[in-house]
Every structure is written in structure tokens, then in C-alpha cells.
Coordinates of C-alpha atoms in Angstrom, one line a residue:
M1 CA -10.7 48.8 50.7
G2 CA -7.0 47.9 51.4
Y3 CA -7.4 44.3 50.3
L4 CA -9.2 45.4 47.1
T5 CA -6.3 47.6 46.1
L6 CA -4.0 44.7 47.1
A7 CA -5.8 42.4 44.7
G8 CA -5.4 45.0 42.0
A9 CA -1.7 45.3 42.8
I10 CA -1.4 41.5 42.5
A11 CA -3.3 41.4 39.2
A12 CA -1.1 44.1 37.7
E13 CA 2.1 42.4 38.9
V14 CA 1.0 39.0 37.4
A15 CA 0.0 40.7 34.1
A16 CA 3.4 42.5 34.0
T17 CA 5.4 39.4 34.7
T18 CA 3.4 37.4 32.1
A19 CA 4.0 40.2 29.6
M20 CA 7.7 40.2 30.4
K21 CA 7.8 36.6 29.2
Y22 CA 6.1 37.6 25.9
S23 CA 8.5 40.6 25.5
D24 CA 11.3 38.2 24.4
G25 CA 14.0 39.9 26.5
F26 CA 12.4 43.3 25.9
S27 CA 12.9 43.0 22.2
R28 CA 9.1 43.3 21.5
L29 CA 7.6 46.7 22.0
W30 CA 4.0 46.1 23.2
P31 CA 4.7 43.4 25.7
S32 CA 7.6 45.5 27.0
L33 CA 5.4 48.5 27.5
L34 CA 2.8 46.3 29.2
T35 CA 5.5 45.1 31.5
A36 CA 6.5 48.6 32.5
V37 CA 3.0 49.9 32.9
G38 CA 1.9 46.8 34.9
Y39 CA 4.8 47.1 37.4
V40 CA 4.1 50.9 37.8
V41 CA 0.4 50.2 38.5
S42 CA 1.3 47.3 40.8
F43 CA 3.6 49.4 42.9
L44 CA 1.2 52.4 43.0
L45 CA -1.6 50.1 44.2
L46 CA 0.7 48.3 46.7
A47 CA 1.8 51.7 48.1
R48 CA -1.9 52.7 48.5
T49 CA -2.6 49.4 50.2
L50 CA 0.0 50.2 52.8
K51 CA -2.1 53.0 54.1
T52 CA -4.5 50.5 55.7
V53 CA -2.8 47.1 55.7
G54 CA 0.3 46.3 57.6
I55 CA 3.5 46.1 55.5
G56 CA 4.4 42.5 56.5
T57 CA 0.9 41.2 55.7
A58 CA 0.5 43.2 52.5
Y59 CA 3.9 42.3 51.1
A60 CA 3.6 38.6 52.1
I61 CA 0.2 38.4 50.3
W62 CA 1.4 40.3 47.3
A63 CA 4.6 38.3 46.8
G64 CA 3.0 34.9 47.8
V65 CA -0.1 35.1 45.7
G66 CA 1.8 36.6 42.8
T67 CA 4.4 33.8 42.9
A68 CA 1.8 31.1 43.1
A69 CA -0.2 32.7 40.2
I70 CA 2.9 32.9 38.0
A71 CA 3.8 29.3 38.7
V72 CA 0.3 28.3 37.6
I73 CA 0.5 30.5 34.5
G74 CA 3.9 29.0 33.7
L75 CA 2.3 25.6 33.7
A76 CA -0.8 26.6 31.7
L77 CA 0.6 29.0 29.1
F78 CA 4.2 28.2 28.8
G79 CA 4.3 24.4 29.2
E80 CA 6.5 24.4 32.2
S81 CA 6.8 21.1 34.1
L82 CA 5.1 20.4 37.3
T83 CA 7.5 18.8 39.8
L84 CA 7.2 17.8 43.4
T85 CA 9.7 20.5 44.3
K86 CA 7.6 23.2 42.6
V87 CA 4.5 22.0 44.4
A88 CA 6.3 22.0 47.7
G89 CA 7.7 25.5 47.1
V90 CA 4.3 27.0 46.3
L91 CA 2.7 25.2 49.3
L92 CA 5.4 26.6 51.5
I93 CA 4.8 30.1 50.2
V94 CA 1.1 29.9 50.7
G95 CA 1.7 28.4 54.2
G96 CA 3.9 31.3 55.1
V97 CA 1.3 33.9 54.0
V98 CA -1.3 32.1 56.1
V99 CA 1.0 32.0 59.1
L100 CA 1.7 35.8 58.8
N101 CA -2.0 36.5 58.5
L102 CA -2.8 34.5 61.6
G103 CA -0.8 37.0 63.7
G104 CA 2.8 37.2 62.8
A105 CA 2.7 40.4 60.7
H106 CA 0.8 43.1 62.5

């Protein structure tokens, strides 16, 4: 159940971050509200996750998957460029999450 709530926390965080881009510096009401609600939901679900999943593992997955997802959304929705540096950064993040899950974050 912990990893299911973690997936929800990641989805809420990614939705909130995407809405923040659409909020235009918090000058648009609905995207701004979605940003706030999304982050509250994300933190609530992350806190619930920590009841059953180690903090290092949970946070690494939450931050890593969220960062990778936002990088892909930036490419797909906002026309951001794909550079070798960005690809390397995302691969390093994913690699770090994998290493932590193999035993470094219990």
C-alpha cells in the first residue's frame, strides 16, 4: 500500500508543478489553486507513505520520478529542448534511485 500512496504523491506533485507553469507566476487563479491543492495532496500522501516505506527510499523515488516526469512534460508540452546534459542528468537521477533501492536507503 505504501508504494501505491507514493505513486499518488508523485502524480499530485507532477500535476501541481505542471499547473504552476500554467499559473503564469501565480497570476491565473485556477492553475494557482491547482498548484496549491496538488502540493498539499502530494505532501499528505508522502507523509502517509512514510508509515510503511523508509524515508530515504520514499523521498528518492518521489523526487527522482517527479523530476524525470517533469523533464519529459517540459519536452512534450512546453517545447523545451532535449540536450545531452538533460539526458545525462535524468539518467543520473534514475540511477541514484535504483542504487538507493538496491540497499542504500533502508
